[in-house]
């Protein structure tokens, strides 16, 4: 493609080192869509006849079909997807093909392709996030009556509805979807026409190209446009955060599925056995998802580091953007899909949850609140209940096993109604503030999400 200036061929070693066709072939649809739009702008400017534009468009469409069917043979010597397609086009249609690259550089071309690709993938990821949210809401609804211990420091803390715990992840995923939507705004800007760095002396109608490709805005600085990858960094950051959420969810699944917790069982189709230990049923989906978070973070760091210290404008370093971007998109999509499917196969071990939540220590804070309602300052109440807890732990008994006289040794404020506190369902219903897990609140939240996610 640059034979005019050079006397000898590129070294084999360099060809192998610099090719990107082995991974950027995936941009073919976007490259072709961009080229068709560009050819229309060239035709509008009188640089292509209608017939030439038509030949280009049908030639590109034909090439796209062949690539889609796996019938196209890529040539590593042509480096990347842009040159592979252009060269195949010129081979097929001759002179018209050689006009396609007028007023365009691979620098603005690749920026366009990446934006088109990421815009599409952002929409796909958003749909998968919603599917996972739906799976969590469905499981929450199925076991809406189940209460489990909630944990802080992985120590039993206070009772919560199982659905409330799942809905915490629905909230996280909603923020993830918002981050995707926000990143999409900055992806959705059309760079073509920026040329290699300084536009072109041949002025094309950039608005036409943007309209054809459904971009609401144009880049406003040609130098920025060819070297900006902020939009990809942002998306990788959003994906990394999403991965962190999936990893935390996975960790909860792993804990809940362990023999120590036994709160859930995961369907056979989404667990694996051990080649050695016949009793094992392993939560591999959750473990792999937790593990893959490492590469999502790595990909973000990789791109940020590639970008750091790049002088203006395009530098070949930028070719290193693609593999981390593709890997993060592929990884998070696969994770979202398989985790959602796994949640469709999770059953709650209801007796086991009931047993765990019958631990009256979970209601120690409620006991302190009881005293507060009888005018004991909270710090004082906390200390009284602390002593009561120590007494019970030492005696190996639970709160309901004490009688009123026992309670009153610790505080004269205790009345016979203290025993009402040990009904965990009543205890849940006392938690009525916005965001707290009373049965009514949790049911309303399930309903709210059901509605949001049905849109
Ligand atoms: N394969 C290149 C990339 O991915 C395309 C742009 C090449 N531009 C250039 N001036 N060599 O960044």
Coordinates of C-alpha atoms and ligand atoms in Angstrom, one line a residue:
X1 CA 0.0 0.0 0.0
X2 CA 3.0 2.3 0.4
X3 CA 5.2 0.9 -2.4
X4 CA 5.7 4.3 -3.9
X5 CA 8.1 5.4 -1.3
X6 CA 10.0 2.1 -0.6
X7 CA 12.6 0.2 -2.4
X8 CA 12.7 -3.1 -0.6
X9 CA 9.9 -5.2 0.9
X10 CA 9.0 -5.3 4.6
X11 CA 10.9 -7.9 6.5
X12 CA 9.0 -11.1 7.3
X13 CA 9.8 -10.6 10.9
X14 CA 8.2 -7.2 10.9
X15 CA 5.1 -8.4 9.0
X16 CA 4.5 -11.0 11.7
X17 CA 5.2 -8.5 14.4
X18 CA 3.0 -5.7 13.1
X19 CA 0.0 -7.6 11.6
X20 CA -3.3 -7.1 13.3
X21 CA -5.5 -9.0 10.9
X22 CA -5.4 -12.0 13.1
X23 CA -7.6 -10.2 15.6
X24 CA -9.0 -7.0 13.9
X25 CA -10.7 -9.0 11.2
X26 CA -13.6 -8.9 13.6
X27 CA -14.2 -5.3 12.7
X28 CA -15.1 -6.2 9.1
X29 CA -18.8 -5.4 9.3
X30 CA -18.0 -2.0 10.9
X31 CA -15.2 -1.3 8.4
X32 CA -17.5 -2.1 5.5
X33 CA -20.4 0.0 6.9
X34 CA -17.9 2.9 7.3
X35 CA -16.5 2.5 3.8
X36 CA -20.0 2.4 2.2
X37 CA -20.9 5.7 4.0
X38 CA -17.6 7.2 3.0
X39 CA -18.2 6.2 -0.6
X40 CA -21.5 8.0 -0.5
X41 CA -19.8 11.2 0.7
X42 CA -17.2 10.8 -2.1
X43 CA -20.0 10.5 -4.6
X44 CA -21.8 13.5 -3.2
X45 CA -18.6 15.5 -3.6
X46 CA -18.4 14.4 -7.2
X47 CA -15.2 12.3 -6.6
X48 CA -17.0 9.1 -7.6
X49 CA -19.7 8.6 -10.2
X50 CA -22.9 7.0 -9.2
X51 CA -21.8 3.9 -11.0
X52 CA -18.5 3.7 -9.2
X53 CA -20.1 4.2 -5.8
X54 CA -22.6 1.4 -6.7
X55 CA -19.7 -0.9 -7.6
X56 CA -17.9 -0.1 -4.4
X57 CA -21.0 -0.7 -2.3
X58 CA -21.9 -4.0 -3.9
X59 CA -18.3 -5.1 -3.9
X60 CA -18.0 -4.4 -0.2
X61 CA -21.3 -6.1 0.5
X62 CA -20.1 -9.2 -1.4
X63 CA -16.8 -9.2 0.6
X64 CA -18.7 -8.8 3.8
X65 CA -20.9 -11.8 3.0
X66 CA -17.8 -13.9 2.2
X67 CA -16.1 -13.0 5.5
X68 CA -19.3 -13.8 7.4
X69 CA -19.5 -17.2 5.7
X70 CA -15.8 -17.9 6.4
X71 CA -15.0 -17.9 2.6
X72 CA -12.7 -15.0 2.6
X73 CA -9.0 -15.6 2.9
X74 CA -7.2 -12.9 4.8
X75 CA -3.7 -12.0 3.8
X76 CA -1.3 -11.3 6.7
X77 CA 0.9 -9.2 4.3
X78 CA -1.9 -6.8 4.1
X79 CA -1.6 -6.1 7.8
X80 CA -5.0 -5.3 8.9
X81 CA -8.7 -5.5 8.2
X82 CA -8.8 -2.1 6.5
X83 CA -6.2 -3.0 3.9
X84 CA -7.4 -6.6 3.4
X85 CA -10.9 -5.3 2.5
X86 CA -9.7 -2.4 0.3
X87 CA -7.2 -4.6 -1.6
X88 CA -9.9 -7.3 -2.2
X89 CA -12.2 -4.6 -3.4
X90 CA -9.8 -3.2 -5.9
X91 CA -8.9 -6.7 -7.1
X92 CA -12.6 -7.2 -7.9
X93 CA -13.8 -3.9 -9.2
X94 CA -10.6 -2.2 -10.4
X95 CA -10.1 1.6 -10.6
X96 CA -13.2 2.5 -8.5
X97 CA -11.8 0.5 -5.6
X98 CA -8.6 2.4 -5.8
X99 CA -10.6 5.6 -5.3
X100 CA -12.2 4.6 -2.0
X101 CA -9.4 5.7 0.3
X102 CA -9.6 9.3 -1.0
X103 CA -9.7 11.8 1.8
X104 CA -9.4 9.1 4.4
X105 CA -6.6 7.5 6.4
X106 CA -6.5 4.3 8.3
X107 CA -6.2 6.5 11.4
X108 CA -9.7 8.0 11.2
X109 CA -10.9 4.7 9.7
X110 CA -9.9 2.6 12.6
X111 CA -11.2 5.1 15.1
X112 CA -14.6 4.9 13.3
X113 CA -14.5 1.1 13.2
X114 CA -13.8 0.8 16.9
X115 CA -16.5 3.2 17.8
X116 CA -19.1 1.4 15.6
X117 CA -18.0 -1.9 17.1
X118 CA -18.2 -0.7 20.7
X119 CA -21.5 1.0 20.2
X120 CA -23.0 -2.3 19.1
X121 CA -21.3 -4.2 21.9
X122 CA -22.4 -1.7 24.5
X123 CA -26.0 -2.4 23.5
X124 CA -25.4 -6.1 23.6
X125 CA -23.8 -5.9 27.1
X126 CA -26.7 -3.8 28.4
X127 CA -29.2 -6.4 27.3
X128 CA -27.2 -9.1 29.0
X129 CA -27.0 -7.0 32.2
X130 CA -30.8 -6.8 32.2
X131 CA -31.1 -10.5 31.6
X132 CA -29.0 -11.1 34.7
X133 CA -31.1 -8.6 36.7
X134 CA -34.2 -10.5 35.6
X135 CA -32.7 -13.8 36.7
X136 CA -31.9 -12.3 40.1
X137 CA -35.4 -10.8 40.5
X138 CA -37.0 -14.1 39.4
X139 CA -35.1 -16.1 42.0
X140 CA -35.9 -13.5 44.7
X141 CA -39.6 -13.8 43.8
X142 CA -39.5 -17.6 43.9
X143 CA -38.0 -17.6 47.4
X144 CA -39.6 -14.3 48.6
X145 CA -40.5 -15.7 52.0
X146 CA -36.9 -16.9 52.8
X147 CA -34.9 -15.0 55.4
X148 CA -31.2 -15.6 55.8
X149 CA -28.6 -14.1 58.1
X150 CA -26.9 -11.1 56.6
X151 CA -23.2 -10.8 57.2
X152 CA -20.6 -8.1 58.0
X153 CA -17.0 -9.2 58.3
X154 CA -18.4 -12.6 57.3
X155 CA -19.9 -12.8 60.8
X156 CA -23.6 -13.3 61.2
X157 CA -25.0 -9.8 61.6
X158 CA -28.8 -9.3 61.1
X159 CA -31.5 -11.2 59.4
X160 CA -32.4 -10.1 55.8
X161 CA -34.7 -11.5 53.2
X162 CA -32.8 -13.6 50.7
X163 CA -34.5 -11.4 48.0
X164 CA -33.1 -8.3 49.6
X165 CA -29.6 -9.7 49.3
X166 CA -30.2 -10.5 45.6
X167 CA -31.7 -7.1 45.0
X168 CA -28.5 -5.5 46.3
X169 CA -26.9 -7.0 43.1
X170 CA -29.7 -5.8 41.0
X171 CA -28.9 -2.3 42.2
X172 CA -25.2 -2.7 41.4
X173 CA -26.0 -4.0 37.9
X174 CA -28.3 -1.1 37.3
X175 CA -25.4 1.3 38.0
X176 CA -23.3 -0.8 35.6
X177 CA -26.0 -0.4 32.9
X178 CA -25.9 3.4 33.6
X179 CA -22.2 3.4 33.2
X180 CA -22.5 1.6 29.9
X181 CA -25.1 4.1 28.7
X182 CA -22.8 7.0 29.8
X183 CA -19.8 5.5 28.0
X184 CA -21.9 5.0 25.0
X185 CA -22.5 8.8 24.7
X186 CA -18.8 9.4 24.2
X187 CA -18.5 6.4 21.9
X188 CA -21.3 7.8 19.7
X189 CA -19.3 10.5 18.0
X190 CA -18.2 10.3 14.3
X191 CA -14.4 10.7 13.6
X192 CA -14.2 10.1 9.9
X193 CA -13.0 13.1 7.9
X194 CA -10.2 13.7 10.4
X195 CA -7.8 12.0 7.9
X196 CA -4.4 11.0 9.2
X197 CA -4.1 14.1 11.5
X198 CA -5.2 17.3 9.7
X199 CA -8.3 16.4 7.7
X200 CA -8.0 16.7 4.0
X201 CA -7.8 19.3 1.3
X202 CA -10.7 17.4 -0.2
X203 CA -13.7 18.4 1.8
X204 CA -16.4 15.8 2.3
X205 CA -19.7 16.2 3.9
X206 CA -19.1 14.7 7.4
X207 CA -22.6 15.3 8.5
X208 CA -23.8 13.0 5.7
X209 CA -21.5 10.2 6.9
X210 CA -22.7 10.7 10.5
X211 CA -26.3 10.5 9.4
X212 CA -25.7 7.4 7.4
X213 CA -24.1 5.7 10.3
X214 CA -26.5 7.1 12.8
X215 CA -24.1 9.2 14.8
X216 CA -25.7 12.1 16.6
X217 CA -22.4 14.1 16.7
X218 CA -19.1 14.7 14.9
X219 CA -15.6 15.0 16.4
X220 CA -14.5 18.6 16.4
X221 CA -10.7 18.3 16.4
X222 CA -9.0 16.1 13.8
X223 CA -5.9 15.6 16.0
X224 CA -7.9 14.5 19.0
X225 CA -10.2 12.3 16.8
X226 CA -7.4 10.1 15.5
X227 CA -5.6 9.6 18.8
X228 CA -8.5 9.5 21.3
X229 CA -9.2 6.2 22.9
X230 CA -10.9 7.6 26.1
X231 CA -14.1 6.1 25.0
X232 CA -12.5 2.6 25.1
X233 CA -10.8 3.3 28.4
X234 CA -14.1 4.3 29.9
X235 CA -15.8 1.2 28.6
X236 CA -13.1 -1.0 29.9
X237 CA -13.4 0.7 33.3
X238 CA -17.2 0.2 33.3
X239 CA -16.6 -3.5 32.4
X240 CA -14.0 -3.8 35.1
X241 CA -16.4 -2.5 37.7
X242 CA -19.1 -4.8 36.4
X243 CA -16.6 -7.7 36.7
X244 CA -16.0 -6.7 40.3
X245 CA -19.8 -7.0 40.9
X246 CA -20.0 -10.3 39.2
X247 CA -17.0 -11.5 41.3
X248 CA -18.7 -10.5 44.5
X249 CA -21.9 -12.2 43.5
X250 CA -19.9 -15.3 42.6
X251 CA -18.2 -15.2 45.9
X252 CA -21.6 -15.2 47.7
X253 CA -22.7 -18.1 45.5
X254 CA -19.6 -20.0 46.4
X255 CA -20.1 -19.4 50.1
X256 CA -23.8 -20.2 50.0
X257 CA -23.2 -23.4 48.1
X258 CA -20.5 -24.6 50.5
X259 CA -21.3 -27.4 53.0
X260 CA -20.6 -24.8 55.8
X261 CA -23.5 -22.6 54.6
X262 CA -25.6 -24.9 52.4
X263 CA -28.1 -22.1 51.8
X264 CA -28.4 -23.0 48.1
X265 CA -27.8 -25.8 45.6
X266 CA -26.8 -25.1 42.0
X267 CA -28.3 -27.3 39.3
X268 CA -26.1 -30.1 38.0
X269 CA -25.9 -28.5 34.6
X270 CA -24.1 -25.6 36.1
X271 CA -21.7 -27.4 38.4
X272 CA -18.8 -29.8 37.8
X273 CA -17.6 -32.9 39.6
X274 CA -14.1 -33.9 40.7
X275 CA -12.1 -36.4 38.8
X276 CA -10.8 -37.7 42.1
X277 CA -13.4 -37.0 44.9
X278 CA -16.7 -38.5 44.0
X279 CA -18.7 -36.4 46.5
X280 CA -17.7 -33.1 45.0
X281 CA -20.1 -30.7 43.2
X282 CA -18.1 -27.6 42.4
X283 CA -19.4 -24.1 41.7
X284 CA -17.1 -23.6 38.7
X285 CA -19.2 -21.0 37.0
X286 CA -18.9 -18.7 40.0
X287 CA -15.2 -19.5 40.4
X288 CA -14.4 -18.8 36.8
X289 CA -16.3 -15.6 36.9
X290 CA -14.5 -14.5 40.0
X291 CA -11.2 -15.5 38.3
X292 CA -11.9 -13.7 35.1
X293 CA -12.2 -10.4 36.9
X294 CA -8.4 -10.4 36.9
X295 CA -8.2 -10.1 33.1
X296 CA -10.9 -7.4 33.1
X297 CA -8.8 -5.3 35.4
X298 CA -5.7 -6.2 33.5
X299 CA -7.2 -5.1 30.2
X300 CA -8.1 -1.7 31.6
X301 CA -4.6 -1.2 33.0
X302 CA -3.1 -2.4 29.7
X303 CA -5.0 0.2 27.7
X304 CA -4.4 3.0 30.2
X305 CA -0.7 2.2 30.2
X306 CA -0.6 2.1 26.4
X307 CA -2.1 5.5 26.2
X308 CA 0.0 7.1 28.9
X309 CA 2.7 9.3 27.4
X310 CA 1.7 8.9 23.8
X311 CA 2.6 12.1 21.9
X312 CA 0.0 13.5 19.6
X313 CA -1.4 12.1 17.4
X314 CA -1.7 8.6 16.0
X315 CA 1.1 6.2 17.0
X316 CA 1.2 2.6 16.1
X317 CA 1.0 1.8 19.8
X318 CA -2.7 2.4 19.4
X319 CA -3.0 -0.9 17.6
X320 CA -2.5 -2.4 21.0
X321 CA -6.0 -1.2 22.0
X322 CA -7.9 -3.9 20.2
X323 CA -7.0 -7.1 22.0
X324 CA -7.8 -5.9 25.5
X325 CA -11.0 -4.3 24.2
X326 CA -12.1 -7.5 22.5
X327 CA -11.1 -9.6 25.4
X328 CA -13.0 -7.5 28.0
X329 CA -16.1 -7.4 25.8
X330 CA -16.0 -11.2 25.1
X331 CA -15.3 -12.0 28.7
X332 CA -18.0 -9.9 30.3
X333 CA -20.6 -11.0 27.8
X334 CA -19.9 -14.7 28.4
X335 CA -19.8 -14.1 32.2
X336 CA -23.1 -12.2 32.2
X337 CA -24.8 -14.9 30.1
X338 CA -23.6 -17.9 32.0
X339 CA -24.2 -16.4 35.5
X340 CA -27.7 -15.5 34.5
X341 CA -28.3 -19.1 33.3
X342 CA -26.8 -20.4 36.5
X343 CA -29.2 -18.3 38.6
X344 CA -32.1 -19.9 36.7
X345 CA -30.9 -23.2 38.2
X346 CA -30.4 -22.2 41.8
X347 CA -32.6 -23.6 44.6
X348 CA -32.7 -22.3 48.1
X349 CA -32.3 -24.8 50.9
X350 CA -35.3 -23.4 52.9
X351 CA -35.0 -25.5 56.1
X352 CA -31.3 -24.7 56.2
X353 CA -31.9 -21.0 55.9
X354 CA -34.6 -21.1 58.6
X355 CA -32.2 -22.9 60.9
X356 CA -29.5 -20.4 60.3
X357 CA -31.8 -17.4 60.8
X358 CA -33.2 -18.9 64.1
X359 CA -29.9 -17.8 65.7
X360 CA -31.3 -15.3 68.2
X361 CA -28.0 -13.5 68.3
X362 CA -29.0 -12.0 65.0
X363 CA -31.6 -9.9 67.0
X364 CA -29.1 -8.5 69.5
X365 CA -29.4 -5.1 67.9
X366 CA -33.2 -5.3 68.0
X367 CA -32.9 -5.9 71.8
X368 CA -30.8 -2.7 72.1
X369 CA -33.3 -0.8 70.0
X370 CA -36.0 -2.1 72.4
X371 CA -34.3 -0.5 75.3
X372 CA -33.7 2.7 73.3
X373 CA -37.5 2.9 72.8
X374 CA -37.7 2.8 76.6
X375 CA -35.5 5.8 76.9
X376 CA -32.2 4.1 77.5
X377 CA -29.4 5.9 75.6
X378 CA -28.1 3.8 72.7
X379 CA -24.5 3.5 74.0
X380 CA -25.8 2.3 77.3
X381 CA -28.3 -0.1 75.7
X382 CA -25.4 -1.5 73.6
X383 CA -23.4 -2.2 76.7
X384 CA -26.3 -3.9 78.5
X385 CA -27.0 -6.1 75.5
X386 CA -23.3 -6.8 75.2
X387 CA -23.3 -8.2 78.7
X388 CA -26.5 -10.1 78.0
X389 CA -24.8 -11.7 74.9
X390 CA -21.7 -12.6 77.0
X391 CA -23.9 -14.2 79.6
X392 CA -25.8 -16.3 77.0
X393 CA -22.6 -17.3 75.2
X394 CA -21.1 -18.5 78.5
X395 CA -24.2 -20.3 79.5
X396 CA -24.7 -21.8 76.0
X397 CA -28.2 -20.5 75.7
X398 CA -30.1 -18.3 73.3
X399 CA -32.1 -15.1 74.3
X400 CA -35.6 -16.8 74.2
X401 CA -34.4 -19.3 76.8
X402 CA -34.0 -16.5 79.4
X403 CA -37.0 -15.6 81.5
X404 CA -38.2 -12.1 82.3
X405 CA -36.4 -12.0 85.7
X406 CA -33.1 -12.9 83.9
X407 CA -33.6 -10.1 81.5
X408 CA -34.4 -7.6 84.3
X409 CA -31.1 -8.4 86.0
X410 CA -29.5 -6.6 83.0
X411 CA -32.0 -3.8 82.8
X412 CA -35.2 -3.0 84.7
X413 CA -36.6 -1.6 81.5
X414 CA -37.3 -5.0 80.1
X415 CA -41.0 -6.0 80.1
X416 CA -42.8 -9.2 79.1
X417 CA -43.2 -7.9 75.6
X418 CA -39.5 -8.4 75.0
X419 CA -40.3 -12.0 74.0
X420 CA -42.2 -10.6 71.0
X421 CA -38.9 -9.6 69.5
X422 CA -37.8 -13.1 68.9
X423 CA -40.2 -13.7 66.1
X424 CA -37.9 -13.0 63.1
X425 CA -40.8 -12.1 60.8
X426 CA -42.0 -9.4 63.2
X427 CA -38.4 -8.3 63.5
X428 CA -38.2 -7.9 59.7
X429 CA -41.4 -6.0 59.6
X430 CA -40.1 -3.4 62.0
X431 CA -37.5 -2.4 59.4
X432 CA -39.6 0.0 57.5
X433 CA -37.4 2.9 56.4
X434 CA -36.9 3.4 52.7
X435 CA -34.3 0.8 51.6
X436 CA -34.7 -1.4 54.7
X437 CA -35.8 -5.0 54.4
X438 CA -39.3 -5.2 55.8
X439 CA -41.4 -7.8 54.0
X440 CA -43.5 -5.1 52.5
X441 CA -40.5 -3.1 51.3
X442 CA -38.8 -6.1 49.7
X443 CA -42.1 -7.1 48.0
X444 CA -42.4 -3.5 46.6
X445 CA -38.8 -3.5 45.4
X446 CA -39.3 -6.9 43.6
X447 CA -42.4 -5.4 42.0
X448 CA -40.5 -2.2 41.1
X449 CA -37.7 -4.1 39.4
X450 CA -40.1 -6.5 37.7
X451 CA -41.7 -3.5 36.1
X452 CA -38.5 -1.7 35.2
X453 CA -37.1 -4.9 33.6
X454 CA -40.2 -5.7 31.6
X455 CA -39.7 -2.5 29.6
Ligands
LIG1 N1 -4.0 -1.5 12.3 C1 -3.9 -0.1 12.7 C2 -4.5 0.0 14.1 O1 -5.1 -0.9 14.5 C3 -4.7 0.7 11.8 C4 -4.2 2.1 11.6 C5 -2.9 2.1 11.0 N2 -2.4 3.4 10.7 C6 -1.1 3.6 10.5 N3 -0.8 4.8 10.2 N4 -0.3 2.6 10.4 O2 -4.3 1.0 14.8

